[in-house]
Amino acid sequence: MAATATTGARSQSRRELSPPPSFTADDIILLAQNSSATLPPSLSSSTVLPLLQSPSPSLLSSLLSILSRSPPSSSLLTPVLLSFLRLFFSRTLPRNLDSSRLFYLIFPLLSHLDHFHLHSLLDFIFSHLSDIADADDAQVLDLLPHLLNLAAPDGELINAFLDKLLSVSWSKALLVKMCSLIRDCPAISRVRVSEFLRKIFDGMRDVDIQDLPWLVFQLLLLASKGISSVSRKQLIADLLKFFEKPMKGSPSVVRQVEGTILMHVNFAVKQDPSLGSEVIAVVRSDFGTFNHFAAAVLLSVASIRRFNEISIGALKSVVIGSHLDCKIARDCKWLPDITKEELLQNAKNVEKALVRTINESSSGREHLVPSILQFGFIMLDSVDGKSCEGSGISNGLMSCEELGIQILKTLFDVHEMTRNQVRLIFICFPALDTCYFQFVGPRACPRWEDRQMIEQCKFRILSLNHQKSSPVIKLFGYLVKDYPYPMLEYVARLKELLDYFTFMHEKTAISVIDAILPLIKFSKDLRDYIILVVRKAMFRRQDAVRSAAASTIIDLILEENRSKRIDSFQESSSQASCSQQAESFCRTEGCLFQELNGLLRRCLTQQVSVKEIVYKGLTKLVMLDPSTSGHVFDILWPHFLQFYSQDAEYPLRLDLCYVVENGKVSQIEPLDQLLSCVSWVVLLQQHGRSNHQSEYSLPCFGFTLSQDNEAGRVSSSELFKIALSKIRKTLSKWIFEVNFKQNECLGSHSFQGEKSEIYGCLLRGILEVFINIAATELEKAAHEDEAVLEKEIMWLVDSYDYVEKESGLNKQGSGIRKGTSKTVDQHKTDRELKDSPRTSHLKLFSVRGSLLATSSIRKLLILAVNSYNASNFTDQTTPLNHNRSSLCKTLDQCLKLISFTLKVCFHHLKSIISIDGGSSGDPYKAIVFGDLKQLALPIVQLIWLLKSGAKVENNTTKKEAKGKRKIENKGSELHQALLCLNELFRMSSSKAYLTELIEVLDRLDTSELNLGNTVEVADSMNHNQAVTFDDSYVRTLHVFLFKRLKPLYSGLISLSLFQEAVVVSELFLLIWKTLPFEQRKLDGTWMMNVCKNKKIVNPKAAQKLVTQALHLMPSKSELITAQDIASELLQVMGSEEKDPIEISRTYPFVNDSTKDAITVALFQLIESCLADLDWSVSKLKAISNLKYEFDLSTRDLQFPERSPGVILEEVVHSRSESLVNVLAFFTEMNLKDSQAEQFLKMTAKFYRLLARMTKLRIASKGCKQLLPGQKFQKLAEVACRKLTSKLYNFVALVQRNQQGNVRIRGIINKIKRENKCIPDLIFQIEDYERYLIQLSKLTKVNLLRNAKRSTVRDFKILEIKKTAAQEEEIVHKSGSISSNSSQDDSGNESEGPSEDNPAEKVASPDPIGEDGAAEDSESDEDVHVLIRNKRTKMSKVVHDSEDEA
C-alpha cells in the first residue's frame, strides 16, 4: 500500500509540473456556447495567440464573447487586441458582416485596458493609417473615440496623437470616417476642432462627388452637436465657401448633389433651429461667404416658416448692402482703390450668385421656388423711386428694380422650359397628370409658380401706390411681351384685374393697359373686355378715370394699327403648341377706329385733360398712318366750329374756351392743343398718301358731318387749311389791337386776372403753333421767301412777348430765370398765388412743354444767332436808319427772339423727361423730338455771342439806364442758354450719346468762339496730359473740358457773371463725374484757382462755387484748402480776441457779405466727411469682428502688414486728423446761434466716431492686443491739443452769450436747443477719453499726454446772480433739459458715464513681444474708468479751475 501511495503521489506531482492541457479553436468555440463558462485563470496570452495565426470570424467572436463575461486581465487583452488589429490590417480577416460584429464585441472590453497599454494601441493604429483604403478598412477607427476618452487624463498623450494624426495625409476613406468621428471625440470637438475642420475641407476636394452629401450631413450634425460658437461659425462659413469653387463632375450631377445637400441643410435646420440662426448670421456678417450655394441655402431655410422673414431679410440686406457699399465707395474720393475694387467685386459676385441660383432652381430644387418668388417681389417692393431708378449704379451693376425683374423673369423662363417638358410627358401619358399632381403636391405643379406670380402681380398692383407698383407693372409687361402664349392661359385673371380699372390711380390704370395691350392681337375676348371696361369708365364722375379711359382708347387704336404692320404670327408660332395656336388665332381684321368713333366723339365733350389726350393721340395715329388724316379731320371739324367763326374778321373765339361758375373761371377747351393737332395733321397729309383711299372710309361712320361735305363741295381737310391760313394772317393784329382790350369787362381784379391767365396760356400755345408752322416752312423755303417768313416769325415773337407782359405770365413760372432775392411783399404774393386757380394753368404749361418741334427750335436758334451777330457786331448803321434808335429797336427784337427761343427750348428739353416713352417705335417722339443733339451747336454759338456781347458792354465807359437794362437782359438770356446746354448733357444716358454730343460741339472752330489766348494757355498746359489717355472716350471728354468749358468758366468769372458761372460749374461737374477717378485728379485745383482772386458779393453764388470747387478737388487737397478758407473766415467773422475784417486778402470771395454762405459751404463739407467716416468706421468694425473671430479659432494667426483693413484704417485716421484741423478754426469764431448749434451737433458726431475708432483698437477677450499705429497716435494728439481744449472755451463762450441774451424775446427756445447739444458733446468727449485711457493702460502708450487736466477733467461751476423769478423759471426748464440729455444716441457704441475706479480692476499687461503685440487683454467689461458727470444748467457757466489754471 505504501508503494501504491508513493506511486499516486508521484503521478500527481508529475501532473502538476506538466503544462496545462492545450486549448484548440474548437475548445474555445464550445466553451463560448456555454453562457456561464469563462476562460481558465491560468490561461495566458502565449496559449491564445497561436490560435489567432489563422483565425476564423467564429473563433474571434467566441474568444471576445468569453472575454466579455469576466473582467480580463490587461496583459491578456492587450496582446489579443494588437493581434486582432494586425490581422485586420493584413486583410487576413474577411471584410463582411461578421468582421463588423467583432468591433461591437471589442468596445466593452476597452474599459479594462491599463492606461500604460493605450499608448501602444494608439501608435499601432496610427502606423497603419496609410493602409485604410476603403470604408471597410476604416471600421478600425471606431475604436478611436473610446481610446481617446480613456486617455483623457493624459493630455500630452492625446495632443501628441492628434498632432501626428493631423500631420499625415488622409485618404478618402479616412477623411469620410473622420467626419463622423469628430463629434464623438470630446478631445477633438472641444479643443482641436478648428484644425480638424481645416484638414477635412482641404481634403474634400479629392472626395468622390457622390460622397459629399454624406460628408456635409456629418458636418451639420457636428455643428448642431454642441461645439463652440466660434467653431460653429467657422464650420458654416467654410462649408459655404467650399461650394464657391467649381467641383469635379458633369454640371447636371453637380446640381443634383447640391440639391441633395440643400435638403440635408433644410432637415438639419428643422431639427436644430439654432443652426439656421447661425447660417443667417454668418451670411449677414461676411459678404465674402456669399455665393450661389449660400443664396440657395438662405432660400431653402426661408421655406421653413419660422425662418421665412429672417432669411429673406438677410438675403435682401446682402444684396442692397453690397450695392449701397459700392455706391458710397464710388462717390468717396479718399477711399483706397483696393477697398473700392473689393466692394465692387463683392457686389458683382452677389448678382452673379443670385442669377446662377435662379437658373439652377429647376434641378431638383423646386422647394426653392416659393422663396425665390417671394424674394423677387420683395426686391421690387424695396424700390423707392429715387435711389433705384435708372439703369443701375454703374460698372455693370443692376439696380434693385432691374435685379428683381431679372430674378422673376429668369424664374418664369426656367420653369417654362420645365413646364414644356412635363407637358409633353403628360400628352403622351395622360394618366400621369393626376398621379403627378397628387404625388408632388400643388407647389411642384408646372403651373404653380406662374399662377403665384400673376396673383402676386395683381395683388401688388391693386394694393400699392403708383410709385411702388410701377416696377411690378413693368415686370408684368415683360412677361406679356416675352411669353404671350403662356400668359393667355391667365386671361380670366387679367379680366379680374381690369374690373378694378376705375378704382386705380390714373397712371397705374394706363400702365396696366399698356402692359396688357400686346395680348389683344391674340385674344379678341380680352380686347372686347377692355373696350367694355373703357365704355363704363367714360361715364364715371372722376376726371382721372375718364382721362385714363381716353388714353386707353387711343392706345387700343394705335396698337391695332401697329399690329397690322407686323406679322407677329411667324415670330411666335414656334413657341406654342397646335392647340394654343388654334385657340389664340382669333385675330380679326376689324377696325377699332370705326368701332370707337363714338367714344372719341364723347371724349371731345369731356374735360380739358381728356381732350388733350385725344388730340395728341390723333396726331400719333396720323404720324403712324398718314392715310387716316382725312377721317381725323372729319372728327375734329364739327368740334372746331364751336370756337371758329368762318365769316368773322378775327375768326378765333377764345371767349368760348372758358366758363364762369360761382365767380371762378375754368378752362373748357385747350384750343392751342387742337390747333397743334390740326397743324401736324395738315403737315403729315402733305407728305403722306393724302389721296389714298383708306379702310377708314366715310360710310363706315354711318352719318355725314355737314351739308357741305354731304354735297361733296369742300372736304374737311381743305376747310382746316383755309382756317389755319386765315388765323395765321390775322393773329398778330388781333392780339395787339383787339384781344386784351375786348376782354376788359366788369369784374373784380382777381376775376380779371384769372381770365388774363387763361387767355395768356392759350395765346402762347397758339402762337407757338404758328411759329412752328413758319419755322417748318422756313427750312424748305426758297431764298426769296425766307425774308417774309423771318419777318412773320419776328411778328409772332413780338406778339408772344406782348401776351406775356399783358397777362403777367412773364413774372411767373418761366422756370429758368436767375435766382434773385425776393422781398417780403414778393413772398406774400407768392403765397397768395400758391393756392390760386390761376397757377394751375402755369403748372400745366411747364409740364406740357412747348408745341414746337426740335427742328423748328433749331431753326429759330440759328436765326437768333445770325440776327444777334448782325445787330451786335456790325457798325451802328443799319439797313433801315443810321441812328441809335433803330439799332436799339433791332437789338430789342433780337433779344426777344433769343429769350423766346431759349425759353421754348428749355421747356422742350424738360418735357421729354416727363413724356412716357411707350413702345420703342413711338412716332411722336421720333417726329416731334427727333435728334436733340442738333440743338447743341447753335446753343453753344449763342452762349459765346452773349458772353462776348456782355464783355463789350461791360468795357463801355458810358452806360445809360437803357444800356444797363440790356446788360441785365443779356445776362438773363445767357443764363437761360447755359441751362439749356445743361439739360442736353443731363439727357446723355450713355457714353455713345455723350461722345456724339461732344463731337457735334467740336465742329465749332476756336475762331468762331473768339476764345483768344485762353485756349492756347489751356492747350499748352494740358496737351501732354490729354494725349496720354489710352481711352478715346476719356480723351474726348478731357479735351472738351479744356477747350470749351474751362475758357467759358474763366470768362464768366472775369465778367463777374457768377450765376452763369454756377451753371457752368454744374455742367463741368456733370461731365467730371463720368471720368475715371485717376483722371479726375487732373482737374482738382483749377476751379478754386480761378475763383481765388475774385471778389464775389452774391452769397448764393459764393456758396455754390466754393462747394463745387471743393468737391472737384482731390481728397488730399480738399480739406487743406478748407483749412485755408476757414482761417480766412475766422478773420472775417472775428473772435473774442480780434475784431473782424471786411474782406479776406487771400480769398476775396470771403467777405462780410458772403461769410454766412461760406460757413454753410464748409459745414456741408464737414457733414459729408462725417457721413463718409461713419460708413468707413462701420466697415472697419465688420472687418475687426471677422478678424477677431478668426483669431479665436486659430492660434497661429499671422496677418499681413498691409492688409486692406489696415490700409482703410490708416486712411480713416488721416482723414479724421485733417477734419480736426478744420473744426479747430470754428471754435474761435463768433458764430451765430444757429451756426453754433449746428457746430455743436457736428462735433458731437465727430467725437462719437472717434470713440468708435478707439474702441476698435481695443482687442476682444482672448485676442492679441496690438499697439496703436502712428497715425492713430497722431490723431489722438491733434484732437486733444487742437480741438478738445478749445471746445470747452467755445462752450463757455456760448453759455455766456446765452446769459447775456436771456431777456431777448425768442432766445429761450434757442437756449433750450443748445443746452441739449452741450451735454451730449461733453459726454461724447468723455466717452472718447475713456476709451483712450483703456487703450493706454493696455498698450503702455500714453495717448492723453497732450490733454490738459485743467481744461479736460476739471470744472468749477460759477453762479450768476439772478432774480428769484428768473432763477426759478430757468431751474424748471433746465430740469427738463437734463432729463432729455441723459439719453445717449450711441447706446450700443459706448457705456454709461458712471464707472468704477480703474485702479482696483485693471491688471498690467505682460511685456510686449517682438511682433509689437502684448499678451491677451482683458475684456471691455473688466476695465472701468471713472467719469464724473458734468451736466451744466442754463443758469451756470463752465470755467477752468482756478487752482490749476
Coordinates of C-alpha atoms in Angstrom, one line a residue, residues 903-1256:
K903 CA -37.4 129.6 -73.1
V904 CA -39.2 127.3 -75.5
C905 CA -36.0 125.2 -75.9
F906 CA -35.7 124.7 -72.1
H907 CA -39.3 123.6 -71.7
H908 CA -38.9 121.3 -74.8
L909 CA -35.9 119.6 -73.2
K910 CA -37.6 119.3 -69.8
S911 CA -40.8 117.9 -71.3
I912 CA -39.1 114.9 -72.9
I913 CA -38.2 113.6 -69.5
S914 CA -41.8 113.6 -68.3
I915 CA -43.2 112.0 -71.5
D916 CA -43.8 108.3 -71.4
G917 CA -41.7 106.6 -73.9
G918 CA -44.2 103.9 -74.6
S919 CA -43.0 101.5 -77.3
S920 CA -39.7 101.8 -78.9
G921 CA -41.4 102.9 -82.2
D922 CA -43.3 105.9 -80.8
P923 CA -43.8 108.1 -83.9
Y924 CA -44.5 111.2 -81.8
K925 CA -41.0 111.2 -80.2
A926 CA -39.4 110.4 -83.5
I927 CA -41.0 113.2 -85.4
V928 CA -41.6 116.0 -82.8
F929 CA -38.4 115.5 -80.7
G930 CA -36.1 113.8 -83.2
D931 CA -32.4 114.2 -82.7
L932 CA -31.9 116.6 -79.8
K933 CA -28.1 116.8 -80.4
Q934 CA -28.8 119.1 -83.3
L935 CA -29.7 121.8 -80.8
A936 CA -26.2 121.8 -79.2
L937 CA -24.3 123.6 -81.9
P938 CA -26.5 126.8 -82.1
I939 CA -26.9 126.9 -78.3
V940 CA -23.1 127.0 -77.8
Q941 CA -22.8 129.6 -80.6
L942 CA -25.4 131.7 -78.9
I943 CA -23.7 131.3 -75.5
W944 CA -20.4 132.6 -76.8
L945 CA -22.0 135.5 -78.6
L946 CA -24.0 136.6 -75.5
K947 CA -20.8 136.3 -73.4
S948 CA -18.8 138.4 -75.9
G949 CA -21.6 140.9 -76.0
A950 CA -21.7 141.2 -72.3
K951 CA -17.9 141.7 -72.3
V952 CA -18.2 144.6 -74.9
E953 CA -21.0 146.2 -72.8
N954 CA -19.0 145.7 -69.7
N955 CA -16.0 147.6 -71.1
T956 CA -18.1 150.5 -72.3
T957 CA -17.4 153.6 -70.1
K958 CA -20.8 155.3 -70.8
K959 CA -23.7 153.3 -69.6
E960 CA -27.2 154.7 -69.8
A961 CA -30.2 153.3 -67.9
K962 CA -31.4 151.6 -71.0
G963 CA -28.0 150.1 -71.6
K964 CA -27.9 148.7 -68.1
R965 CA -31.3 147.0 -68.7
K966 CA -29.9 145.5 -71.9
I967 CA -26.9 144.1 -70.0
E968 CA -29.2 142.5 -67.4
N969 CA -31.3 141.1 -70.2
K970 CA -28.2 139.6 -71.8
G971 CA -27.2 138.1 -68.5
S972 CA -30.6 136.5 -68.1
E973 CA -30.6 135.1 -71.6
L974 CA -27.0 133.8 -71.2
H975 CA -28.2 132.1 -68.0
Q976 CA -31.1 130.5 -70.0
A977 CA -28.8 129.4 -72.7
L978 CA -26.4 127.7 -70.2
L979 CA -29.4 125.9 -68.6
C980 CA -30.4 124.6 -72.0
L981 CA -26.9 123.3 -72.6
N982 CA -27.0 121.6 -69.1
E983 CA -30.3 119.9 -70.0
L984 CA -28.8 118.5 -73.1
F985 CA -25.9 116.9 -71.2
R986 CA -28.2 115.6 -68.5
M987 CA -30.1 113.5 -71.0
S988 CA -26.8 111.8 -72.1
S989 CA -27.6 108.4 -70.5
S990 CA -24.9 106.5 -72.4
K991 CA -21.3 107.1 -73.4
A992 CA -22.2 106.9 -77.1
Y993 CA -24.7 109.7 -76.8
L994 CA -22.3 111.9 -74.8
T995 CA -19.5 111.3 -77.3
E996 CA -21.7 112.2 -80.2
L997 CA -22.9 115.3 -78.4
I998 CA -19.3 116.4 -77.8
E999 CA -18.3 115.6 -81.4
V1000 CA -21.1 117.9 -82.6
L1001 CA -19.8 120.7 -80.4
D1002 CA -16.2 120.1 -81.6
R1003 CA -17.3 121.2 -85.1
L1004 CA -17.0 124.8 -84.0
D1005 CA -13.7 126.4 -84.7
T1006 CA -12.0 128.4 -81.9
S1007 CA -12.0 131.4 -84.2
E1008 CA -15.8 131.3 -84.3
L1009 CA -16.0 131.3 -80.5
N1010 CA -13.4 134.1 -80.1
L1011 CA -11.6 132.3 -77.3
G1012 CA -8.4 134.3 -77.6
N1013 CA -5.4 133.2 -75.7
T1014 CA -7.4 131.2 -73.1
V1015 CA -7.5 128.1 -75.2
E1016 CA -3.8 128.4 -76.1
V1017 CA -2.9 128.5 -72.5
A1018 CA -5.1 125.5 -71.6
D1019 CA -3.7 123.5 -74.6
S1020 CA -0.1 124.3 -73.7
M1021 CA -0.6 123.3 -70.1
N1022 CA -2.6 120.2 -70.6
H1023 CA -1.9 118.9 -74.1
N1024 CA 0.7 116.5 -72.9
Q1025 CA -1.7 115.0 -70.3
A1026 CA -4.6 114.8 -72.8
V1027 CA -2.6 112.8 -75.4
T1028 CA -1.5 110.2 -72.9
F1029 CA -5.0 108.9 -72.4
D1030 CA -5.5 105.5 -73.8
D1031 CA -9.3 105.6 -73.8
S1032 CA -10.7 107.6 -76.6
Y1033 CA -13.8 108.4 -74.6
V1034 CA -11.8 109.8 -71.7
R1035 CA -9.6 111.8 -74.1
T1036 CA -12.7 113.3 -75.8
L1037 CA -14.2 114.4 -72.5
H1038 CA -10.9 115.8 -71.2
V1039 CA -10.3 117.8 -74.4
F1040 CA -13.8 119.2 -74.3
L1041 CA -13.3 120.4 -70.7
F1042 CA -10.1 122.2 -71.6
K1043 CA -11.1 123.6 -74.9
R1044 CA -14.7 124.6 -74.2
L1045 CA -15.8 124.6 -70.6
K1046 CA -12.7 126.0 -68.8
P1047 CA -12.4 129.0 -71.0
L1048 CA -16.1 129.7 -70.7
Y1049 CA -16.0 129.4 -66.9
S1050 CA -12.9 131.7 -66.7
G1051 CA -14.5 134.3 -68.9
L1052 CA -17.7 134.3 -66.9
I1053 CA -15.8 134.8 -63.6
S1054 CA -13.8 137.6 -65.1
L1055 CA -17.0 139.3 -66.2
S1056 CA -18.4 138.8 -62.6
L1057 CA -21.3 136.7 -64.1
F1058 CA -21.3 134.5 -61.1
Q1059 CA -24.8 133.0 -61.5
E1060 CA -23.9 131.9 -65.0
A1061 CA -20.6 130.6 -63.7
V1062 CA -22.5 128.4 -61.2
V1063 CA -24.4 126.8 -64.1
V1064 CA -21.2 126.1 -66.0
S1065 CA -19.7 124.6 -62.9
E1066 CA -22.7 122.3 -62.6
L1067 CA -22.1 121.2 -66.2
F1068 CA -18.4 120.8 -65.5
L1069 CA -19.3 118.6 -62.5
L1070 CA -21.7 116.6 -64.6
I1071 CA -19.0 115.7 -67.1
W1072 CA -16.3 115.3 -64.5
K1073 CA -18.3 112.6 -62.7
T1074 CA -18.2 110.4 -65.9
L1075 CA -14.4 110.5 -65.9
P1076 CA -12.4 107.7 -64.1
F1077 CA -11.1 108.6 -60.7
E1078 CA -7.5 108.8 -61.8
Q1079 CA -8.4 111.4 -64.4
R1080 CA -10.5 113.5 -62.1
K1081 CA -7.4 114.5 -60.1
L1082 CA -6.1 116.4 -63.1
D1083 CA -8.8 119.0 -62.8
G1084 CA -8.5 119.3 -59.0
T1085 CA -7.5 122.8 -58.0
W1086 CA -8.3 124.5 -61.3
M1087 CA -11.7 125.9 -60.4
M1088 CA -10.5 127.1 -57.0
N1089 CA -7.6 128.9 -58.6
V1090 CA -10.0 130.7 -61.0
C1091 CA -12.2 131.9 -58.1
K1092 CA -9.4 132.5 -55.7
N1093 CA -8.6 136.1 -56.5
K1094 CA -12.1 137.2 -57.5
K1095 CA -14.4 139.2 -55.2
I1096 CA -17.9 137.7 -55.0
V1097 CA -20.6 139.5 -53.1
N1098 CA -23.5 137.3 -54.1
P1099 CA -23.9 134.8 -51.2
K1100 CA -25.7 132.2 -53.2
A1101 CA -23.2 132.2 -56.0
A1102 CA -20.3 132.2 -53.5
Q1103 CA -21.7 129.2 -51.6
K1104 CA -22.3 127.2 -54.8
L1105 CA -18.9 128.0 -56.3
V1106 CA -17.0 127.1 -53.1
T1107 CA -19.0 123.9 -52.7
Q1108 CA -18.4 122.7 -56.2
A1109 CA -14.7 123.8 -56.2
L1110 CA -14.1 121.8 -53.0
H1111 CA -16.0 118.8 -54.4
L1112 CA -13.8 118.8 -57.6
M1113 CA -10.5 119.0 -55.7
P1114 CA -8.6 115.8 -54.9
S1115 CA -9.1 114.3 -51.4
K1116 CA -5.6 115.3 -50.3
S1117 CA -6.1 119.0 -51.2
E1118 CA -9.8 119.3 -50.3
L1119 CA -9.5 119.6 -46.5
I1120 CA -6.3 121.5 -46.8
T1121 CA -8.0 124.2 -48.9
A1122 CA -10.9 124.1 -46.5
Q1123 CA -8.5 124.8 -43.7
D1124 CA -7.1 127.8 -45.5
I1125 CA -10.7 129.1 -46.2
A1126 CA -11.6 128.5 -42.6
S1127 CA -8.6 130.5 -41.4
E1128 CA -9.6 133.5 -43.6
L1129 CA -13.2 133.1 -42.5
L1130 CA -12.0 133.4 -38.9
Q1131 CA -10.6 136.8 -39.7
V1132 CA -13.8 138.0 -41.3
M1133 CA -16.1 136.5 -38.7
G1134 CA -13.9 137.8 -35.8
S1135 CA -13.1 136.1 -32.5
E1136 CA -13.1 137.1 -28.8
E1137 CA -9.6 138.5 -29.1
K1138 CA -9.7 140.0 -32.6
D1139 CA -12.1 142.3 -34.4
P1140 CA -13.5 141.2 -37.7
I1141 CA -12.2 142.5 -41.0
E1142 CA -14.3 143.3 -44.0
I1143 CA -12.7 141.2 -46.7
S1144 CA -10.0 138.5 -46.9
R1145 CA -6.9 139.3 -48.8
T1146 CA -6.0 135.7 -49.7
Y1147 CA -9.6 134.7 -50.7
P1148 CA -11.5 137.9 -51.6
F1149 CA -14.7 135.9 -52.0
V1150 CA -14.7 135.5 -48.2
N1151 CA -16.1 138.9 -47.2
D1152 CA -18.7 140.4 -44.9
S1153 CA -21.5 139.7 -47.5
T1154 CA -20.6 136.1 -48.1
K1155 CA -19.3 134.9 -44.7
D1156 CA -22.5 133.1 -43.7
A1157 CA -22.7 131.4 -47.1
I1158 CA -19.1 130.3 -46.9
T1159 CA -19.8 128.9 -43.4
V1160 CA -22.7 126.9 -44.8
A1161 CA -20.5 125.6 -47.6
L1162 CA -17.8 124.4 -45.1
F1163 CA -20.5 122.9 -42.8
Q1164 CA -21.8 120.9 -45.7
L1165 CA -18.3 119.7 -46.4
I1166 CA -17.9 118.6 -42.8
E1167 CA -21.2 116.9 -42.7
S1168 CA -20.3 114.9 -45.8
C1169 CA -17.0 113.9 -44.3
L1170 CA -18.7 112.8 -41.2
A1171 CA -21.1 110.6 -43.2
D1172 CA -18.2 109.0 -45.1
L1173 CA -16.3 108.4 -41.9
D1174 CA -19.4 106.9 -40.2
W1175 CA -19.7 104.4 -43.1
S1176 CA -16.0 103.7 -43.1
V1177 CA -15.9 103.0 -39.3
S1178 CA -18.8 100.6 -39.8
K1179 CA -16.8 98.7 -42.4
L1180 CA -13.8 98.7 -40.1
K1181 CA -16.0 97.2 -37.3
A1182 CA -17.2 94.4 -39.6
I1183 CA -13.6 93.6 -40.6
S1184 CA -12.4 93.6 -37.0
N1185 CA -15.2 91.3 -35.9
L1186 CA -14.3 88.8 -38.6
K1187 CA -10.6 89.1 -37.7
Y1188 CA -11.2 88.5 -34.0
E1189 CA -13.4 85.6 -34.6
F1190 CA -10.9 84.0 -36.8
D1191 CA -8.1 84.8 -34.3
L1192 CA -10.0 82.9 -31.6
S1193 CA -10.4 79.9 -33.8
T1194 CA -6.7 79.8 -34.9
R1195 CA -3.7 80.1 -32.5
D1196 CA -1.0 80.7 -35.0
L1197 CA -2.7 83.5 -36.9
Q1198 CA -0.4 85.9 -38.8
F1199 CA -2.0 88.9 -40.6
P1200 CA -0.2 90.7 -43.4
E1201 CA 1.3 94.0 -42.5
R1202 CA -0.6 95.9 -45.3
S1203 CA -4.0 94.2 -45.4
P1204 CA -6.9 96.1 -46.9
G1205 CA -8.3 96.6 -43.4
V1206 CA -5.1 98.2 -42.2
I1207 CA -4.9 100.5 -45.3
L1208 CA -8.5 101.6 -44.8
E1209 CA -7.9 102.2 -41.1
E1210 CA -4.9 104.4 -41.8
V1211 CA -6.8 106.5 -44.3
V1212 CA -9.7 107.0 -41.9
H1213 CA -7.3 108.2 -39.2
S1214 CA -5.6 110.6 -41.6
R1215 CA -8.9 111.9 -42.8
S1216 CA -10.1 112.4 -39.3
E1217 CA -6.9 114.4 -38.4
S1218 CA -7.5 116.7 -41.3
L1219 CA -11.1 117.2 -40.2
V1220 CA -9.8 118.1 -36.7
N1221 CA -7.8 120.9 -38.2
V1222 CA -10.8 122.3 -40.0
L1223 CA -13.1 122.1 -36.9
A1224 CA -10.5 123.8 -34.8
F1225 CA -10.9 127.2 -36.6
F1226 CA -14.6 127.3 -35.8
T1227 CA -14.0 127.0 -32.1
E1228 CA -12.6 130.6 -32.1
M1229 CA -15.2 132.2 -34.4
N1230 CA -18.0 134.4 -33.3
L1231 CA -20.7 132.2 -34.7
K1232 CA -24.4 133.0 -34.7
D1233 CA -26.8 131.0 -32.5
S1234 CA -28.0 128.7 -35.3
Q1235 CA -24.4 128.2 -36.5
A1236 CA -23.2 127.4 -33.0
E1237 CA -25.9 124.9 -32.5
Q1238 CA -25.1 123.1 -35.8
F1239 CA -21.4 123.2 -34.9
L1240 CA -22.0 121.6 -31.5
K1241 CA -24.0 118.8 -33.2
M1242 CA -21.3 118.1 -35.7
T1243 CA -18.5 118.0 -33.1
A1244 CA -20.6 115.6 -31.0
K1245 CA -21.0 113.3 -34.0
F1246 CA -17.2 113.5 -34.6
Y1247 CA -16.3 112.6 -31.1
R1248 CA -18.8 109.7 -31.3
L1249 CA -16.9 108.5 -34.3
L1250 CA -13.5 109.0 -32.5
A1251 CA -14.8 106.9 -29.6
R1252 CA -15.8 104.1 -32.0
M1253 CA -12.4 104.2 -33.7
T1254 CA -10.7 103.9 -30.4
K1255 CA -12.9 101.1 -29.2
L1256 CA -12.0 99.1 -32.4

